[in-house]
Short mmCIF file of C-alpha atoms (C1' of nucleotides) in Angstrom, two decimals:
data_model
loop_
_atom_site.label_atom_id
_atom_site.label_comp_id
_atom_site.label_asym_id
_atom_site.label_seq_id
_atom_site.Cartn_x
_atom_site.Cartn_y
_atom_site.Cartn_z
CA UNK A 1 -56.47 4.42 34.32
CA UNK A 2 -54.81 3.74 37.48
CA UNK A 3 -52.86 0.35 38.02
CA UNK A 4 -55.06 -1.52 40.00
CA UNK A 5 -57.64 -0.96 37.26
CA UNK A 6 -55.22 -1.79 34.65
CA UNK A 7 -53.97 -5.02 36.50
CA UNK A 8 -57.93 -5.71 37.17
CA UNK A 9 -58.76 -5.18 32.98
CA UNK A 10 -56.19 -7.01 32.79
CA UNK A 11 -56.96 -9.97 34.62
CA UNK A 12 -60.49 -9.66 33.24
CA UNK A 13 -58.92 -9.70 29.76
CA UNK A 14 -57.09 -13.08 30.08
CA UNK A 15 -59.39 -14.78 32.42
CA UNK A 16 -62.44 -13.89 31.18
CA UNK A 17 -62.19 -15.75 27.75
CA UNK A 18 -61.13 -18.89 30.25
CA UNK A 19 -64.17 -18.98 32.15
CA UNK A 20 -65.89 -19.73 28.78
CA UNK A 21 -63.70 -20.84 26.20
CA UNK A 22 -65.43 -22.55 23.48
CA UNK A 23 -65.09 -26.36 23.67
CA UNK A 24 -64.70 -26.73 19.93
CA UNK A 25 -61.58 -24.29 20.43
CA UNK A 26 -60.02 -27.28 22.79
CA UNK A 27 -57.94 -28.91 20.20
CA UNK A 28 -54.96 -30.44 19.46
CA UNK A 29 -53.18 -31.60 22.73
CA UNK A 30 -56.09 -31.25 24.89
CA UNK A 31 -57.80 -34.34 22.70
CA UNK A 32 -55.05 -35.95 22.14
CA UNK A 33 -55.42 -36.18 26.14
CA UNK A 34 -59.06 -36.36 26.32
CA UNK A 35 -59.27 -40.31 25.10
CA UNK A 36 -57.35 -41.10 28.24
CA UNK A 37 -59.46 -38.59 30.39
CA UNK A 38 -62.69 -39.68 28.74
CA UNK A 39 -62.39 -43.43 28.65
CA UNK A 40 -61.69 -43.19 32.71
CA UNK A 41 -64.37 -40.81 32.93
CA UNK A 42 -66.89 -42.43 31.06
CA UNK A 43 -66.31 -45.95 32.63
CA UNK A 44 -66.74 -44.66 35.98
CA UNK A 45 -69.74 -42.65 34.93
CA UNK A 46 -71.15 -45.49 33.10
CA UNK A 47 -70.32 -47.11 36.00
CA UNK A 48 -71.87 -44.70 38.20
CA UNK A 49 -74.75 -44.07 35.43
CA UNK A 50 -75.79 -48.27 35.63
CA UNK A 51 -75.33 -47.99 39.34
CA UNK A 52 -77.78 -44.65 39.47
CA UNK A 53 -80.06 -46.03 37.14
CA UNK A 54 -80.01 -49.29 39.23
CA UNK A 55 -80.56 -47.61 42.89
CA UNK A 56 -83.62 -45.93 41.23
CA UNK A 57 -85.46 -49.14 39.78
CA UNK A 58 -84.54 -51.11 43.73
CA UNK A 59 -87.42 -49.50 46.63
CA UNK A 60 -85.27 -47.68 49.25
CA UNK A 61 -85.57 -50.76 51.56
CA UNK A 62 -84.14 -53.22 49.19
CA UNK A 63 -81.51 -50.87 48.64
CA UNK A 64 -80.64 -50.78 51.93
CA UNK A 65 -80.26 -54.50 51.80
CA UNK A 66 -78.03 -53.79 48.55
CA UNK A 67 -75.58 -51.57 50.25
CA UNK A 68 -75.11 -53.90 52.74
CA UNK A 69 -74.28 -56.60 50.36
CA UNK A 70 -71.99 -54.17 48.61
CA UNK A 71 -70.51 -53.15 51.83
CA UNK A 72 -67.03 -54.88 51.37
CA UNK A 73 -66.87 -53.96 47.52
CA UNK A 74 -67.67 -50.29 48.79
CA UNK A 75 -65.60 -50.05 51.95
CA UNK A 76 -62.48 -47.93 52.75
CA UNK A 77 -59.45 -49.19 51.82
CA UNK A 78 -57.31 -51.19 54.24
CA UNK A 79 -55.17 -47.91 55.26
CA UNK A 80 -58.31 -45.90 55.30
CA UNK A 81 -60.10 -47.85 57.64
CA UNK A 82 -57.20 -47.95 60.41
CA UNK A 83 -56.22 -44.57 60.05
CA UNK A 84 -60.24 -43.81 60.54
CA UNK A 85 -60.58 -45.80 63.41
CA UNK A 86 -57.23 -44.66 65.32
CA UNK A 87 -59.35 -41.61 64.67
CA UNK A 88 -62.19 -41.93 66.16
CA UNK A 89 -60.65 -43.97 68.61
CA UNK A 90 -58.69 -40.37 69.33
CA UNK A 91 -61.46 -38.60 69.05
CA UNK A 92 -63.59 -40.43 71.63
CA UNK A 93 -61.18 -40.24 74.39
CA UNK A 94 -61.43 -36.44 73.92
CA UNK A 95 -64.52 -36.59 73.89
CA UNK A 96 -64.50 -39.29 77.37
CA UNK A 97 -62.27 -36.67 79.16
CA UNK A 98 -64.00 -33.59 78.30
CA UNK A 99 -67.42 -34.79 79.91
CA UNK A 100 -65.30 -35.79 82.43
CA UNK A 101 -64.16 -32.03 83.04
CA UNK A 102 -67.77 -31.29 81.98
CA UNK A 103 -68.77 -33.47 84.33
CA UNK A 104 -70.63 -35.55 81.79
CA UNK A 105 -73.10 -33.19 81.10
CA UNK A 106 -72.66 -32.66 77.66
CA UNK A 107 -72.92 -35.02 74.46
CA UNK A 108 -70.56 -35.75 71.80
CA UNK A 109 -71.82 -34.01 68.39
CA UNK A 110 -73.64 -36.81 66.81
CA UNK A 111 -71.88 -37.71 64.05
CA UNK A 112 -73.57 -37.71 60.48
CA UNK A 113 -74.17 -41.05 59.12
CA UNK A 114 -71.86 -42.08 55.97
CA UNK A 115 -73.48 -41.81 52.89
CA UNK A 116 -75.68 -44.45 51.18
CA UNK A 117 -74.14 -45.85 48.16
CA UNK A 118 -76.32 -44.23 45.93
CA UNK A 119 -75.23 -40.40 47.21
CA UNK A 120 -72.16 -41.77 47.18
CA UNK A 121 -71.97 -42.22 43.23
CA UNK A 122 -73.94 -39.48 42.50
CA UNK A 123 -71.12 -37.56 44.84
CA UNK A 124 -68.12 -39.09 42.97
CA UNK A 125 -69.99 -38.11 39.77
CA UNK A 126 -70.15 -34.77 40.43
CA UNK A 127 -66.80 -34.62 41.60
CA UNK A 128 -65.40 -35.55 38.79
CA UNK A 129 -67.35 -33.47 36.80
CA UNK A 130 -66.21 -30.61 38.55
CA UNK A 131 -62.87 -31.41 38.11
CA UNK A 132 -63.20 -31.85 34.56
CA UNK A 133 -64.51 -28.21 34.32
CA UNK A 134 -61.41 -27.37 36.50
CA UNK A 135 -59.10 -29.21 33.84
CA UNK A 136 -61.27 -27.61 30.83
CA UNK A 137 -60.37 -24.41 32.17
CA UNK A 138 -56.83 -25.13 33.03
CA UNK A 139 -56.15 -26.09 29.31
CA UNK A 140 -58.17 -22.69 28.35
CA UNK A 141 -55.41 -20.91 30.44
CA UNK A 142 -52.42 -23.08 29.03
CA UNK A 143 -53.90 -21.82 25.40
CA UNK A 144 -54.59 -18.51 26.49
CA UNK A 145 -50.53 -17.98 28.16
CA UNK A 146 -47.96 -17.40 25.16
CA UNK A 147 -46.85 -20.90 24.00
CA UNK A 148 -43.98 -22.19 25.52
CA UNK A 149 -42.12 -24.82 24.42
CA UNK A 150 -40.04 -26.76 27.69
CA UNK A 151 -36.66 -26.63 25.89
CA UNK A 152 -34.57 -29.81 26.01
CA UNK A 153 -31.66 -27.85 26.63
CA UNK A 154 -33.10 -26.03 29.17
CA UNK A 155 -34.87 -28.70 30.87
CA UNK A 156 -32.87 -31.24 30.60
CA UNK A 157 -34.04 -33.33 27.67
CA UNK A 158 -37.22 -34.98 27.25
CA UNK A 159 -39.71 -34.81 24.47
CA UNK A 160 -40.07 -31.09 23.27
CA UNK A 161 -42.99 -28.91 21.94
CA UNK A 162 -45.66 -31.69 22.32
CA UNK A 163 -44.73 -31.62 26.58
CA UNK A 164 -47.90 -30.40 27.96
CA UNK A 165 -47.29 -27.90 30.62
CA UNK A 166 -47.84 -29.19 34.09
CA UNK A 167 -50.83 -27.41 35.95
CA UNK A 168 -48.57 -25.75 38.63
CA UNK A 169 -46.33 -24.36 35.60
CA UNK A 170 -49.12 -23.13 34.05
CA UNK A 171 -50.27 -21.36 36.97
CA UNK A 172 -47.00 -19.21 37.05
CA UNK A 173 -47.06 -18.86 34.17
CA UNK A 174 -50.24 -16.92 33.91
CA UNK A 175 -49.30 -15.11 36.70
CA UNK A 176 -45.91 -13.95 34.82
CA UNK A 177 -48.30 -12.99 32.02
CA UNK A 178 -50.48 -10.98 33.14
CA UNK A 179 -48.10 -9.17 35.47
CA UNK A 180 -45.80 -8.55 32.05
CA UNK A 181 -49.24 -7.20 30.39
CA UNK A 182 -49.77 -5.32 33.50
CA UNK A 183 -46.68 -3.84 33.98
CA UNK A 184 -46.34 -3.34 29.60
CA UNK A 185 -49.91 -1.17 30.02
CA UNK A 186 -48.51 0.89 32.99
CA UNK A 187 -45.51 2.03 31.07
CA UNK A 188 -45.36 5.85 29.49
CA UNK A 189 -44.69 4.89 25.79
CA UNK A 190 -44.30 1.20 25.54
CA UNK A 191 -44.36 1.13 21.84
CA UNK A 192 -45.02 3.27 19.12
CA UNK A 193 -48.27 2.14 17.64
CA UNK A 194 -48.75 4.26 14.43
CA UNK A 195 -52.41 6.18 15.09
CA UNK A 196 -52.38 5.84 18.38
CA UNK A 197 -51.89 8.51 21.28
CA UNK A 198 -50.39 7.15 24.55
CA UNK A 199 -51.42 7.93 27.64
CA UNK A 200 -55.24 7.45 27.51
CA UNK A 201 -57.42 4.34 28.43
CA UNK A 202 -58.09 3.88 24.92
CA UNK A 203 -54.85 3.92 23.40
CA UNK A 204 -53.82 1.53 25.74
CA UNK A 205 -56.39 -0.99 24.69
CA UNK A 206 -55.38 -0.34 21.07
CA UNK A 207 -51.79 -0.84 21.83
CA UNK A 208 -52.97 -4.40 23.30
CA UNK A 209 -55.66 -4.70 20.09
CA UNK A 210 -52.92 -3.75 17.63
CA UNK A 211 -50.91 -6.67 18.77
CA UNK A 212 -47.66 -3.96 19.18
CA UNK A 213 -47.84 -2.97 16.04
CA UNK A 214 -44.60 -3.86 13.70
CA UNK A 215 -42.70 -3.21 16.73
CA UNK A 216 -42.22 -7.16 16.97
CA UNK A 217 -38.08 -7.98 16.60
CA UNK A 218 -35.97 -10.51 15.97
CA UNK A 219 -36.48 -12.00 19.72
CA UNK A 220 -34.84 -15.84 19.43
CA UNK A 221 -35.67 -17.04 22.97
CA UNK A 222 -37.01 -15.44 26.09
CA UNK A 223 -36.24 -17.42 29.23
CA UNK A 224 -39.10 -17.27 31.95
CA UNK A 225 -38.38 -17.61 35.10
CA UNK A 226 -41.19 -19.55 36.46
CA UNK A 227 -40.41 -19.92 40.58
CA UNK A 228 -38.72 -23.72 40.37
CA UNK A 229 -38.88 -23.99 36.36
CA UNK A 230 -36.88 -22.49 33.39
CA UNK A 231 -38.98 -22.11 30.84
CA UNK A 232 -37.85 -21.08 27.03
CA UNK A 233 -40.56 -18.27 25.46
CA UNK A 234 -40.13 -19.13 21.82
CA UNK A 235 -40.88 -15.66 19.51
CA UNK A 236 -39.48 -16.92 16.43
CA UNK A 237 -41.76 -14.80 14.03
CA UNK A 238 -41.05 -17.05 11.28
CA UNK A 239 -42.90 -19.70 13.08
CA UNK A 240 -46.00 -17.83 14.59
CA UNK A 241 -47.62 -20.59 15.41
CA UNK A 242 -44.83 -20.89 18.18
CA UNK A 243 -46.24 -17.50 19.70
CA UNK A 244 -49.88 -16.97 19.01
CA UNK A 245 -51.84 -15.69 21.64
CA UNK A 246 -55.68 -15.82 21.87
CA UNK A 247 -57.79 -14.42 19.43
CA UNK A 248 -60.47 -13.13 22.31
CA UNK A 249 -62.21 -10.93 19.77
CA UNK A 250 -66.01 -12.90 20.28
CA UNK A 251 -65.58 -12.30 24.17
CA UNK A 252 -66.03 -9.46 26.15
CA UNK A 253 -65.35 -8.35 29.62
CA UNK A 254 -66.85 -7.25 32.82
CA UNK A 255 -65.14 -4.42 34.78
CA UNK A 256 -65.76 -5.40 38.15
CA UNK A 257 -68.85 -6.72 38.10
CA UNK A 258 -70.54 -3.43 36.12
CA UNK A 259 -72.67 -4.72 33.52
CA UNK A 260 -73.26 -0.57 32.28
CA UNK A 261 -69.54 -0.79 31.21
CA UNK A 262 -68.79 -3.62 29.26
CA UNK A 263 -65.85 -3.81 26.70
CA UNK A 264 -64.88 -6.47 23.64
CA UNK A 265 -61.44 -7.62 24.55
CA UNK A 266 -58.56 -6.71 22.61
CA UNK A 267 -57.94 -8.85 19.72
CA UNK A 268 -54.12 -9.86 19.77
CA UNK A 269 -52.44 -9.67 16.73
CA UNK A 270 -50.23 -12.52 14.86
CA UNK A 271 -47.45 -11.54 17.73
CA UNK A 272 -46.28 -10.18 21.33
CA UNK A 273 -42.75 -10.36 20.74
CA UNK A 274 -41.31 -6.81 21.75
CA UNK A 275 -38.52 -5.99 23.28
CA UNK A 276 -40.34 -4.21 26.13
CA UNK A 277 -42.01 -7.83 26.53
CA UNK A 278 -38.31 -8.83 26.45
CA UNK A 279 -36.74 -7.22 28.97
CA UNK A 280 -40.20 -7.44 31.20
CA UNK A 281 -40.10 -11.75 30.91
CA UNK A 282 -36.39 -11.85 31.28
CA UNK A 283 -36.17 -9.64 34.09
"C1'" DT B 1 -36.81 -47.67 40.95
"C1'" DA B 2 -37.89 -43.17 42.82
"C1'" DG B 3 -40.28 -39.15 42.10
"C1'" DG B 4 -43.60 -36.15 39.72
"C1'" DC B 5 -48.07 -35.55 38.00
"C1'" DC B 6 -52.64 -36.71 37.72
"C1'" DA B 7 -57.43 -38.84 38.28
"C1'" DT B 8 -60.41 -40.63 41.41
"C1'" DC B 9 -62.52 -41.68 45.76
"C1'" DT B 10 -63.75 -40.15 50.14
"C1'" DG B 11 -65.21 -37.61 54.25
"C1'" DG B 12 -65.67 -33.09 56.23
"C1'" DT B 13 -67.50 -28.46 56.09
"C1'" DC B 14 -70.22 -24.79 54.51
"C1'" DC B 15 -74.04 -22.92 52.06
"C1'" DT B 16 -78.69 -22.70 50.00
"C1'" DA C 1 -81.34 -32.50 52.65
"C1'" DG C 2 -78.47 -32.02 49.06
"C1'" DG C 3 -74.92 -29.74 46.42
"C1'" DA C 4 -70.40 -27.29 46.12
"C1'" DC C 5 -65.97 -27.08 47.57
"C1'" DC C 6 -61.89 -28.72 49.66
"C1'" DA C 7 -58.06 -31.60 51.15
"C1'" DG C 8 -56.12 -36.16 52.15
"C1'" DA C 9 -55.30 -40.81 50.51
"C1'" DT C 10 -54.38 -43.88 46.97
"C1'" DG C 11 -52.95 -45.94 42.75
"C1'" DG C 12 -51.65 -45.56 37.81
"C1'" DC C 13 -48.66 -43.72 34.36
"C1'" DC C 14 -44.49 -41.76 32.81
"C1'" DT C 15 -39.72 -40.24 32.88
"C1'" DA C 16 -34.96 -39.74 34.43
#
DNA sequence: TAGGCCATCTGGTCCT
DNA sequence: AGGACCAGATGGCCTA
């Protein structure tokens, strides 16, 4: 298995899960955030629900008359408004001095009307559900990345284990991840994984499956460099809840789009913490 | 209080 | 025409 395939399984093998994570597996910090996210979310959808639900009961030419009346409540904000006008304002003497040059043969694209109220909603609706599916999968990927505690001595105080990691952090995170996976499955003879030979495909996907074996050591703290952030990789095997990555066992991947080859993902055991994964995080 | 992070709204663009 | 996606603007919340 060449790298790129092994970076691309590998890829497949954390992402994959992400894309559809089970909701009832979103636990734990993720609700103790959804209240917030749900209470704003369902106010404006209830909002946008009685306003949807009120557009379709009003004929289209009363709710013409509606938006207008709801013009002011609806409009831009103050800022929005200038900066839109000094705008078009901009964009009309381009638009005066090119016809001159053209000598005023051609016509200004026509500009698409704004969007009735109605589409509007339905718009900002959608948009937020999207980004809720965005979020959903961003705490997938925050679960699916080794936990990491921000350390207060490493981050300079503030509340410890329950910080949630920023979505930016996480990000880098993943990408340190599955580069370490990456770069653990291109190595000769990573670890010695009792009934396993290394070197072929397979034995590399039971090194991953056997979750390294008993090769997992005494590692205290593994500091991840993470671009702008210092993060502390907490392996303390007495605590494994500290270091538990994904049990992906129920999912299974796609190579490259191939539905012939499909394969279950590995399922991680209780720990990662070797000392190749050492020296790959720390380096 | 400043700055970071985030949710939401909004308009533009592209695609089906 | 309508939906998906994106980026900018804005305001709220939280922390140092």
């Amino acid at each position: 298995m060449n790298s790129s395939v092994q970076s691309s399984v590998l890829s497949n093998i954390i992402m994959s899960p992400l894309m559809s994570f089970p909701s009832n597996l979103l636990s734990g910090q993720f609700l103790a955030q959804a209240p917030h996210c749900l209470t704003q979310h369902d106010k404006a959808t209830t909002d946008s629900n009685n306003n949807n639900d009120h557009a379709k009961d009003i004929p289209v030419e009363e709710q013409v008359l509606v938006d207008t009346q709801k013009e002011e409540k609806y409009s831009l904000r103050p800022r929005s408004t200038q900066k839109r006008i000094q705008t078009e304002e901009i964009i009309r003497a381009v638009s005066r001095s090119s016809r001159k040059r053209n000598g005023g043969g051609s016509r200004p694209k026509q500009k698409p009307p704004p969007l009735s109220k109605y589409r509007r909603k339905t718009a900002n609706a959608r948009e937020r559900d999207r980004m809720r599916e965005i979020n959903v999968a961003f705490e997938s990927l925050r679960r699916a990345v080794p936990h990491v505690a921000l350390s207060d001595s490493c981050i300079g105080g503030g509340s410890p284990s329950s910080e949630k990691l920023t979505k930016i952090t996480t990000l880098r995170l993943a990408m340190k991840y599955i580069s370490a996976l990456s770069q653990c499955l291109q190595q000769e003879s990573p670890v010695t994984i009792p009934g396993t030979s290394a070197g072929s495909a397979s034995s590399d996907l039971g090194y991953l499956a056997s979750g390294y074996g008993d090769a997992a050591t005494d590692l205290d703290a593994l500091l991840l460099e993470s671009d702008d952030d210092s993060l502390y990789f907490r392996s303390d095997l007495s605590d494994t809840s500290s270091f538990t990555p994904p049990d992906f066992s129920e999912h299974s991947i796609d190579f490259h789009g191939d539905h012939h080859s499909t394969l279950t993902t590995p399922v991680f055991g209780h720990t990662l913490a070797t000392p190749e994964l050492d020296q790959i995080f720390s380096s």
